PDB file of C-alpha atoms and ligand atoms in Angstrom:
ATOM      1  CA  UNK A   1       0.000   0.000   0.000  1.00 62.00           C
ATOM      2  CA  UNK A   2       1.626   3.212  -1.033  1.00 71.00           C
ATOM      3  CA  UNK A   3       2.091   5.484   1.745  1.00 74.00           C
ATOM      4  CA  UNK A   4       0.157   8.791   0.289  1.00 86.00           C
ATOM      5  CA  UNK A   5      -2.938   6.232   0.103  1.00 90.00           C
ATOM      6  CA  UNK A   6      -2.382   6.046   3.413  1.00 95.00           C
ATOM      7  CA  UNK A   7      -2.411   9.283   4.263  1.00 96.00           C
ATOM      8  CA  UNK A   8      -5.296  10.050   2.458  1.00 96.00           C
ATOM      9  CA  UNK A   9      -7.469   7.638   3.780  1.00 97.00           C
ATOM     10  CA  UNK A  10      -6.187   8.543   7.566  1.00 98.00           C
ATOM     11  CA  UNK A  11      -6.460  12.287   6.373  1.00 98.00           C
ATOM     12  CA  UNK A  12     -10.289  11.536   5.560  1.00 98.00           C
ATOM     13  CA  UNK A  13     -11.461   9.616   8.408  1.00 98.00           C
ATOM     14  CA  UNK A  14      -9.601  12.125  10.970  1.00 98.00           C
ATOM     15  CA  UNK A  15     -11.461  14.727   8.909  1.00 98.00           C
ATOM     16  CA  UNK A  16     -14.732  12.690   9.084  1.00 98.00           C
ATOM     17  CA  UNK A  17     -14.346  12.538  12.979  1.00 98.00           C
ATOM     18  CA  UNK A  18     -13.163  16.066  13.446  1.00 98.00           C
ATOM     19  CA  UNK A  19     -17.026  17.296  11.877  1.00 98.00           C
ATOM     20  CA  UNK A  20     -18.533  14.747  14.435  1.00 98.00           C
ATOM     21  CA  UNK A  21     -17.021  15.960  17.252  1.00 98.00           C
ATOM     22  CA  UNK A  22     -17.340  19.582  16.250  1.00 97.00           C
ATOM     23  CA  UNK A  23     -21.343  18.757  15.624  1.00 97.00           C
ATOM     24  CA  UNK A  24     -21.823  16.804  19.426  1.00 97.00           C
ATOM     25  CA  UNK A  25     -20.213  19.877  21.010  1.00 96.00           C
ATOM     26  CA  UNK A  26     -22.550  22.363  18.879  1.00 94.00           C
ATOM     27  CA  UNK A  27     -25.587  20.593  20.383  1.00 92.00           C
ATOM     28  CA  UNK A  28     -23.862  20.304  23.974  1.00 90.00           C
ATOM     29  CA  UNK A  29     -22.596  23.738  23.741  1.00 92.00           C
ATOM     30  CA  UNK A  30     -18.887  23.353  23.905  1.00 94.00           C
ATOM     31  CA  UNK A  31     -15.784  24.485  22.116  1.00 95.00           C
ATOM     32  CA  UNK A  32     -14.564  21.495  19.852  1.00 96.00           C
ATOM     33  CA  UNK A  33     -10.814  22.884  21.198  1.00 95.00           C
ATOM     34  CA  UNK A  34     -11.867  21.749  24.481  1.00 93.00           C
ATOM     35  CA  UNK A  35     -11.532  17.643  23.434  1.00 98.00           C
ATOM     36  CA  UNK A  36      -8.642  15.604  23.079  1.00 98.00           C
ATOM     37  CA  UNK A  37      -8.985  13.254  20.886  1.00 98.00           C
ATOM     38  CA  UNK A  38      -6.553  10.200  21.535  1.00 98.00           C
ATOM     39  CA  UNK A  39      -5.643   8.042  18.012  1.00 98.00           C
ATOM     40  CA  UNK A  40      -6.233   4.146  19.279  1.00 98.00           C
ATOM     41  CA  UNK A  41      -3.111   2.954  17.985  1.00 98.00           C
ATOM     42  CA  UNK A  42      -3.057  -0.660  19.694  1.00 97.00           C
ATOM     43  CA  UNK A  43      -4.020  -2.593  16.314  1.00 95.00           C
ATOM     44  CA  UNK A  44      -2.219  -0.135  13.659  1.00 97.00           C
ATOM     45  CA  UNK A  45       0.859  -1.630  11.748  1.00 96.00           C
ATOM     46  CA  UNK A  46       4.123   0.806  12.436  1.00 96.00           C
ATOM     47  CA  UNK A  47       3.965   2.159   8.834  1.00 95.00           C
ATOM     48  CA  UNK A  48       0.271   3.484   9.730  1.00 96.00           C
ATOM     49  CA  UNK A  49       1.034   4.793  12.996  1.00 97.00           C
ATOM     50  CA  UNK A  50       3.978   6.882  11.018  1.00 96.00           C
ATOM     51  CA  UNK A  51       1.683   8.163   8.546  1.00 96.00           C
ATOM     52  CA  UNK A  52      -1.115   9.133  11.108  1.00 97.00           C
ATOM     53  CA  UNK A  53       1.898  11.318  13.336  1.00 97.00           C
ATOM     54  CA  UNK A  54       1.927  13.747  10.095  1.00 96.00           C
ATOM     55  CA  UNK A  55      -1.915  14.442  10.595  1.00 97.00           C
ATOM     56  CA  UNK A  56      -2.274  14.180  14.577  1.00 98.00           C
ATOM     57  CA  UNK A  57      -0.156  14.128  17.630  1.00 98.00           C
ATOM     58  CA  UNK A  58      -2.203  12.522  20.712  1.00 98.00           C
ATOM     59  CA  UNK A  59      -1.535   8.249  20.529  1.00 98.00           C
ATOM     60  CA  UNK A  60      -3.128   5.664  22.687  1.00 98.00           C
ATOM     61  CA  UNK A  61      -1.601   2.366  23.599  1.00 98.00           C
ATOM     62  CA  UNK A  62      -3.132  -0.693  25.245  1.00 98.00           C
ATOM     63  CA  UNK A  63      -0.093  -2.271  26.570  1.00 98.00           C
ATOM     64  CA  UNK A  64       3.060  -0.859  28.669  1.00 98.00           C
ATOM     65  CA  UNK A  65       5.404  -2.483  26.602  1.00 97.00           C
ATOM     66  CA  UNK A  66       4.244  -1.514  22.912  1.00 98.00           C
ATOM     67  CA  UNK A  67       4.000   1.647  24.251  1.00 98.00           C
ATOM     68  CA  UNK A  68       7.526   1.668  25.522  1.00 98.00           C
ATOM     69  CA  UNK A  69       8.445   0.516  22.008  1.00 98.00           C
ATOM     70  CA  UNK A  70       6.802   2.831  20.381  1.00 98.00           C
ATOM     71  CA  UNK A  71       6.805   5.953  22.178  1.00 98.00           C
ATOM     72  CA  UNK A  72      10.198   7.162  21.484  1.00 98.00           C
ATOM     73  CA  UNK A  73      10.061   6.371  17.884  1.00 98.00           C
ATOM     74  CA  UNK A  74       7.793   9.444  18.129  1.00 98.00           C
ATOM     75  CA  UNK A  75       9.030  11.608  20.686  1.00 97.00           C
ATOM     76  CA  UNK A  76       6.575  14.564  19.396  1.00 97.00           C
ATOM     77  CA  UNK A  77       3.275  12.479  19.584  1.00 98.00           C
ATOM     78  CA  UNK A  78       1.890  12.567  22.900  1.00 98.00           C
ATOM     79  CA  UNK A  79       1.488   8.762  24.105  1.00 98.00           C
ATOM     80  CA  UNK A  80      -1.439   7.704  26.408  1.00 98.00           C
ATOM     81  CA  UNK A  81      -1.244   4.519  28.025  1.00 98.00           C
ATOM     82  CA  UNK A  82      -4.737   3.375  27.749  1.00 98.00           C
ATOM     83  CA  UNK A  83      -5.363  -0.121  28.902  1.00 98.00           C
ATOM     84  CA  UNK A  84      -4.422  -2.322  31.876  1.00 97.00           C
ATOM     85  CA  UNK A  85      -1.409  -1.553  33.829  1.00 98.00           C
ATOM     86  CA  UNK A  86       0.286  -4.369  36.469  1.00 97.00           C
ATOM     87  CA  UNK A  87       2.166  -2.739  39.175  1.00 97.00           C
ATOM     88  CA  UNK A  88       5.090  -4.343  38.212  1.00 97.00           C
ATOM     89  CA  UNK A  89       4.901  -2.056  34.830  1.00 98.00           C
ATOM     90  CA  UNK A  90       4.317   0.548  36.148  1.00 98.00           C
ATOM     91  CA  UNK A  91       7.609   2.402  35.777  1.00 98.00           C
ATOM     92  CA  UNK A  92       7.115   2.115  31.907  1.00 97.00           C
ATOM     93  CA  UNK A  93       3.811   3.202  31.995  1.00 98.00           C
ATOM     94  CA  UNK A  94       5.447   6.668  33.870  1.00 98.00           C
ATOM     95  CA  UNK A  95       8.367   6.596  31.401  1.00 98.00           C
ATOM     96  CA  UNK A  96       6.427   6.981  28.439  1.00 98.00           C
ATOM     97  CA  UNK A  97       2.589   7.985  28.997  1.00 98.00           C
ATOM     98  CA  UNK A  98       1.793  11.993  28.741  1.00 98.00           C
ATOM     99  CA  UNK A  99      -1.688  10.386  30.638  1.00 98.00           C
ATOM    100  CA  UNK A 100      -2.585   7.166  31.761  1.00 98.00           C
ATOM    101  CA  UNK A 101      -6.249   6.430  31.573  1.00 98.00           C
ATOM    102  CA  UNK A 102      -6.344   2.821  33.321  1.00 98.00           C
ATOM    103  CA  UNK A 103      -5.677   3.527  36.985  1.00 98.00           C
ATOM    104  CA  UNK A 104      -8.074   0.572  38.456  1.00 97.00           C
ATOM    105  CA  UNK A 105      -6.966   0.303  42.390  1.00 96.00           C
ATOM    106  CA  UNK A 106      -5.625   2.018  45.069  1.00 96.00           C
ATOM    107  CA  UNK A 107      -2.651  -0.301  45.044  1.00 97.00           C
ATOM    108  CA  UNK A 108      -2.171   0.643  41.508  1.00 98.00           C
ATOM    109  CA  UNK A 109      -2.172   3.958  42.565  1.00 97.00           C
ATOM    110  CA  UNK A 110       0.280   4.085  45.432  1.00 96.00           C
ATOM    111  CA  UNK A 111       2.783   2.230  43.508  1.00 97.00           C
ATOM    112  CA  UNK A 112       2.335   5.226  40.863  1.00 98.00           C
ATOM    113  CA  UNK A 113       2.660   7.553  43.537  1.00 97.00           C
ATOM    114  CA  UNK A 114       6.030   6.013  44.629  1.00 97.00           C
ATOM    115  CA  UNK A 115       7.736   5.546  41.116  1.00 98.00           C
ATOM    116  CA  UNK A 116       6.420   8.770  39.979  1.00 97.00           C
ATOM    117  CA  UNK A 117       8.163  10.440  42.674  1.00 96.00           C
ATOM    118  CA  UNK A 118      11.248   8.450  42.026  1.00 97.00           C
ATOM    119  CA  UNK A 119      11.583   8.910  38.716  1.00 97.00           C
ATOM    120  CA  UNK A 120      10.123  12.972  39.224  1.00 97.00           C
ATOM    121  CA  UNK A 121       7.479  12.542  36.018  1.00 97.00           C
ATOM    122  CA  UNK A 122       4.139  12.935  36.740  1.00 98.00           C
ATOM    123  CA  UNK A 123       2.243  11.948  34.246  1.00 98.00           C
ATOM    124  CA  UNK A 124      -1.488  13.115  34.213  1.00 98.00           C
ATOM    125  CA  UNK A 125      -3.675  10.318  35.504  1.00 98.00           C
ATOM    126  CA  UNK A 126      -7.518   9.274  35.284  1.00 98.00           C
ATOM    127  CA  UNK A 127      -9.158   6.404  37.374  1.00 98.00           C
ATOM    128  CA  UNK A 128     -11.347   3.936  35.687  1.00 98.00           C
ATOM    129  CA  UNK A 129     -14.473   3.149  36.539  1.00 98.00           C
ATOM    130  CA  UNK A 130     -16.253  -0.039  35.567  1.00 97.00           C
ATOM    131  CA  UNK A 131     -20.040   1.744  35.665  1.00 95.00           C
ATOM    132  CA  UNK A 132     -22.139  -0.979  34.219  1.00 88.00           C
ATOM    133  CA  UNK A 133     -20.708  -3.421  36.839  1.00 89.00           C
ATOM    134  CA  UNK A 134     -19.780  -6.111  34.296  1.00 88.00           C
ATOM    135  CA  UNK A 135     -17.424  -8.408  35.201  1.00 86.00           C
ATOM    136  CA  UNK A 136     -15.027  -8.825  32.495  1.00 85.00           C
ATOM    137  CA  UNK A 137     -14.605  -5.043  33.223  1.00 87.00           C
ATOM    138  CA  UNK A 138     -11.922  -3.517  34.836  1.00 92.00           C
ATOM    139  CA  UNK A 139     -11.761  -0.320  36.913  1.00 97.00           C
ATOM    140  CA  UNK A 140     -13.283   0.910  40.742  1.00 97.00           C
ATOM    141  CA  UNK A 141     -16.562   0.108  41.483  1.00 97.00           C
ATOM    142  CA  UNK A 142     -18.373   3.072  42.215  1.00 97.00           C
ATOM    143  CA  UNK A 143     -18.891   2.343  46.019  1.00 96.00           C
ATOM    144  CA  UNK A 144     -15.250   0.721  46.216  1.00 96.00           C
ATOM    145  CA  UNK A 145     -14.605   4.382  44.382  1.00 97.00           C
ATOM    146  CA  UNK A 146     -16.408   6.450  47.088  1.00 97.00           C
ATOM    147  CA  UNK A 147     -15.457   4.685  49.813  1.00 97.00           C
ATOM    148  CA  UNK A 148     -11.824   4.844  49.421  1.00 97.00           C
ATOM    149  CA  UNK A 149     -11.836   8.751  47.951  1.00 97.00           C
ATOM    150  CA  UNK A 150     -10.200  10.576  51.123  1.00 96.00           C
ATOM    151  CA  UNK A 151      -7.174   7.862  50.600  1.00 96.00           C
ATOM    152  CA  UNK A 152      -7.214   8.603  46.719  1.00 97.00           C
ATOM    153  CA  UNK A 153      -7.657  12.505  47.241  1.00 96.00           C
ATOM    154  CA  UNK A 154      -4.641  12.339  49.963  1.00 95.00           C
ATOM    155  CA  UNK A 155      -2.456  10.591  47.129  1.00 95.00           C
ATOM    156  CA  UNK A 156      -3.487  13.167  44.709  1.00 94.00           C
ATOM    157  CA  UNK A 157      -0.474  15.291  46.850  1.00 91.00           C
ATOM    158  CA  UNK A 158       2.581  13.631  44.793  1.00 91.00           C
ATOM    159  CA  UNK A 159      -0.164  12.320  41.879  1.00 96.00           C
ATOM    160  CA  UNK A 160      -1.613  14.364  39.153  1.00 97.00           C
ATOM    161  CA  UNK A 161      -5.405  12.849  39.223  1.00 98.00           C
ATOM    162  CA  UNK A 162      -7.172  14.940  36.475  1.00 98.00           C
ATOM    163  CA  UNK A 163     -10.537  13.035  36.031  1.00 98.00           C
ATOM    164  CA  UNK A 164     -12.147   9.794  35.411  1.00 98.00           C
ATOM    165  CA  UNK A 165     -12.324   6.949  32.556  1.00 98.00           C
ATOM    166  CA  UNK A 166     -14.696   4.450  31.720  1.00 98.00           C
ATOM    167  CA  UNK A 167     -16.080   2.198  28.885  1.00 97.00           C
ATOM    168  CA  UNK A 168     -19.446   1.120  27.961  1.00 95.00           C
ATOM    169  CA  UNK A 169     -20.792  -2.154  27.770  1.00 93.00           C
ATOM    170  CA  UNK A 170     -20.373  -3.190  23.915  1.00 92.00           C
ATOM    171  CA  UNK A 171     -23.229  -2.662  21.831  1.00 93.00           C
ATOM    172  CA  UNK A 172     -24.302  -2.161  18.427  1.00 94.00           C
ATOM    173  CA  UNK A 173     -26.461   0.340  19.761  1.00 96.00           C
ATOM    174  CA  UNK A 174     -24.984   3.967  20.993  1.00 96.00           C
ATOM    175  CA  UNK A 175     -27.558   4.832  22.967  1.00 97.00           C
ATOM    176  CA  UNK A 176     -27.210   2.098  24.802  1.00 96.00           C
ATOM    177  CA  UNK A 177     -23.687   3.237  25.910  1.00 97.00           C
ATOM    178  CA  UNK A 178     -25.586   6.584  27.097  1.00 97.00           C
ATOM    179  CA  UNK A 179     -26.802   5.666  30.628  1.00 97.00           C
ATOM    180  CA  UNK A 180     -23.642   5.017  31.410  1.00 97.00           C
ATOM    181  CA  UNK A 181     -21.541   7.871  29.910  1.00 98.00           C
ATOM    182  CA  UNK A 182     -24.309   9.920  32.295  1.00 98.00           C
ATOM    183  CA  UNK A 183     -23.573   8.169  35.099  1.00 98.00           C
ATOM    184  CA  UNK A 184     -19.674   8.903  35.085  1.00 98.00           C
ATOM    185  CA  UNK A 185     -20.163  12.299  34.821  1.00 98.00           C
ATOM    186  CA  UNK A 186     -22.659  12.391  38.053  1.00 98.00           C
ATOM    187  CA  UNK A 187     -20.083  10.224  40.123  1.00 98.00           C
ATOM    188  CA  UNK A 188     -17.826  13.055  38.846  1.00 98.00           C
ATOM    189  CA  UNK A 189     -19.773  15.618  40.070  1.00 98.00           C
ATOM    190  CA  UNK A 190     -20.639  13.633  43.673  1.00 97.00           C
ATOM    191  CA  UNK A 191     -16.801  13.447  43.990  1.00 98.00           C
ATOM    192  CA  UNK A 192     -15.725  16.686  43.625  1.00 97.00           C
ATOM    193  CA  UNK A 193     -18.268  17.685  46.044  1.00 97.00           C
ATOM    194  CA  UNK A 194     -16.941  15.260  49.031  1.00 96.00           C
ATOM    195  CA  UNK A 195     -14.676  17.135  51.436  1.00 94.00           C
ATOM    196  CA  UNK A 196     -11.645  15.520  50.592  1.00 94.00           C
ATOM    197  CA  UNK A 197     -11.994  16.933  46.961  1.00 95.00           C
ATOM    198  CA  UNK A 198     -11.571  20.281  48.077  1.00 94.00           C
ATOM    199  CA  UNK A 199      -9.229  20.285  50.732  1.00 94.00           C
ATOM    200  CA  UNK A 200      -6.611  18.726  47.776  1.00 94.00           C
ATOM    201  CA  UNK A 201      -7.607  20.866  45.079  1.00 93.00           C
ATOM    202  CA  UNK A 202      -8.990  17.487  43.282  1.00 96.00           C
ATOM    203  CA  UNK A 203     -11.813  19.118  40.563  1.00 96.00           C
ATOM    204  CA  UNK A 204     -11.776  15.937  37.967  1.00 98.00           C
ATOM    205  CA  UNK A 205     -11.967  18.250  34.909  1.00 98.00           C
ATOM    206  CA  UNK A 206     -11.147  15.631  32.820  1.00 98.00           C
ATOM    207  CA  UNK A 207     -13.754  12.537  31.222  1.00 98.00           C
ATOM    208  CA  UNK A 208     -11.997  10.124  29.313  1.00 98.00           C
ATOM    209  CA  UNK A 209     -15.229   7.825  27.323  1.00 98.00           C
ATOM    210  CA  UNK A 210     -16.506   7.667  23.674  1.00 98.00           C
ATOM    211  CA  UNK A 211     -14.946   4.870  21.497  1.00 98.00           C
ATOM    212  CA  UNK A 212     -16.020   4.609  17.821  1.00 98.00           C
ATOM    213  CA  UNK A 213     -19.050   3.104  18.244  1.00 97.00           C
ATOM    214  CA  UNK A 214     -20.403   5.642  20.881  1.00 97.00           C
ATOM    215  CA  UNK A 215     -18.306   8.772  21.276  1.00 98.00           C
ATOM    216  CA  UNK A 216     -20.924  11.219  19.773  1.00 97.00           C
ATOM    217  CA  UNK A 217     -22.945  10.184  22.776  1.00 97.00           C
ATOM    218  CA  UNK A 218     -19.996  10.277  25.275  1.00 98.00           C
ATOM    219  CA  UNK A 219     -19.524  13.849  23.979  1.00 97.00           C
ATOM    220  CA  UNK A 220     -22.907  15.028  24.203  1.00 96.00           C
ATOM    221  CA  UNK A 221     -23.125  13.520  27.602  1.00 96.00           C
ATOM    222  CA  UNK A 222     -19.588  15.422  28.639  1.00 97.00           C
ATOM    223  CA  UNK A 223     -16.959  13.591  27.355  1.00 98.00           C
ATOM    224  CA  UNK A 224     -13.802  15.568  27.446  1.00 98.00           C
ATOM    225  CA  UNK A 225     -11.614  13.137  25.804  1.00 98.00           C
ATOM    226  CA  UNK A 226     -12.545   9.981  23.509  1.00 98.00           C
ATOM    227  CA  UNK A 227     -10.515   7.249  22.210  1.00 98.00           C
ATOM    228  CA  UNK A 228     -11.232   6.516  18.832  1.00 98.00           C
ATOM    229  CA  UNK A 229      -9.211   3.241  16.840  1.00 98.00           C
ATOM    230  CA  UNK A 230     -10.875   1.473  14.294  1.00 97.00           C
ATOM    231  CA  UNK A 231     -12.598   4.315  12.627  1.00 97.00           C
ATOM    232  CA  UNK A 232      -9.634   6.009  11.911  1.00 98.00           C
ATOM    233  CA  UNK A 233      -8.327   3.316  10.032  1.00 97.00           C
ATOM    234  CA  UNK A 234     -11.565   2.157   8.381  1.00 96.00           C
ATOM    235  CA  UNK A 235     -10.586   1.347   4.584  1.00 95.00           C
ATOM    236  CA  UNK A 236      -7.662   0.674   5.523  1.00 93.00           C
ATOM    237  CA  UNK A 237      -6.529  -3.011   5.865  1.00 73.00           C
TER     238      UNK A 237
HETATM  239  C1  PLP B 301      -9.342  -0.372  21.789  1.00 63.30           C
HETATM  240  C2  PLP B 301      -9.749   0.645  22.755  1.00 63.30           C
HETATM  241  C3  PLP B 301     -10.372   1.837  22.316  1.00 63.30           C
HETATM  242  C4  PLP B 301     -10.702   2.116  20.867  1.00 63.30           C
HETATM  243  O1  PLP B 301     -11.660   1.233  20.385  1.00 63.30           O
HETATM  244  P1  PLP B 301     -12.301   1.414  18.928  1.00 63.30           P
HETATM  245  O2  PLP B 301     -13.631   0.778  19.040  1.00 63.30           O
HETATM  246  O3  PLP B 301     -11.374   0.725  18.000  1.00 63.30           O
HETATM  247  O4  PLP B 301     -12.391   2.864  18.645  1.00 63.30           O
HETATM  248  C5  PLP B 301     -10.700   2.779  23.274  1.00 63.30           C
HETATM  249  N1  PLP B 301     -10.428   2.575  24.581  1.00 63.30           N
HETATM  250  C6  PLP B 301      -9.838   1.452  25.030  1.00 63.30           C
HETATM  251  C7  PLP B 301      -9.584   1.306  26.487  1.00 63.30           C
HETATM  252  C8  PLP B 301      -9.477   0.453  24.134  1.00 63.30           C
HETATM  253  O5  PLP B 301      -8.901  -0.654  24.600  1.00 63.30           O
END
């Protein structure tokens, strides 16, 4: 495949999701230059990846290590570590992510708070929140969330905890994702209002939800920054 079909393609589908998110925030009432939107990079072939960094500079990874492979191959993209992280990867993970979107315990998180102070790189953080309770889901439940907040908002000291992440249950249909896209943003909301919140300066600005099936609803429901893969390289393989 010849690399300027490549770009084209890329250059068509980044446009096609550009005018999507730019139409969600019209009918929320947000400024489209208020939403990151992070390329899903995690089943892209190296030569796409390359052609994708001359139209776009925010990357998402699933795992550590292709991450750590890949990140300084790219030193100007800014890489996002997006899927499970084990403690004992964790230093990679704060090597290499500008944000990492996965954070699913408080032992997770203390072990961030320790290498991150080692290695002085703080990389911004979100915790993820399994909402629709499924099982095969990872991320805080949202009592285990609630009830262990003044310990979180206490870490938050050395840790730079900008908002919350979660993903719908997979559906064909994206209003089915909506209920709970709504629901992060409320536990958003009932966090920042618990005392701890305050007393650390912890305001959750950021929403990390929307995927390509359902990020026009994450949007409209206050999605600050979706992760989008597959539909950026539609037409492509
Ligand atoms: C793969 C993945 C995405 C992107 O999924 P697409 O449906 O390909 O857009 C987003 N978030 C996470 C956590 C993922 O693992």
């Amino acid at each position: 495949m010849s690399g300027s079909f490549l770009v084209e393609t890329l250059s068509t589908n980044l446009a096609t999701v550009h005018s999507q998110i730019a139409a969600a925030c019209s009918r929320s009432g947000r400024s489209p230059d208020a939403i990151r939107l992070v390329a899903v990079t995690k089943y892209a072939e190296w030569p796409w990846v390359q052609a994708l960094a001359s139209l776009h500079s925010i990357f998402g990874e699933n795992r550590p290590q292709q991450l750590a492979e890949r990140a300084p191959r790219l030193p100007d993209v800014q890489w996002h570590l997006i899927g499970q992280l084990q403690r004992n990867k964790a230093r990679l993970a704060v090597q290499h992510a500008a944000m990492i979107h996965s954070i699913d315990s408080l032992k997770l998180l203390s072990r961030l708070a320790d290498v991150a102070s080692e290695m002085q790189r703080f990389p911004e953080l979100l915790l993820q929140v399994n909402v629709s309770g499924e099982e095969s889901k990872s991320g805080f439940a949202v009592d285990e969330l609630v009830e262990a907040w003044p310990r979180i908002a206490a870490l938050s000291r050395t840790l730079n905890i900008v908002g919350l992440m979660t993903m719908a249950p997979a559906s064909e249909d994206p209003e089915a994702a909506r209920p709970t896209f709504r629901h992060l943003a409320e536990l958003r909301d009932r966090l920042t209002r618990m005392p701890p919140s305050a007393d650390y300066g912890l305001t959750l600005p950021e929403l990390s939800m929307g995927m390509s099936g359902d990020y026009v609803v994450a949007l409209e429901e206050g999605a600050t920054i979706v992760r989008i893969g597959s539909r950026l390289f539609e037409g492509i393989v």
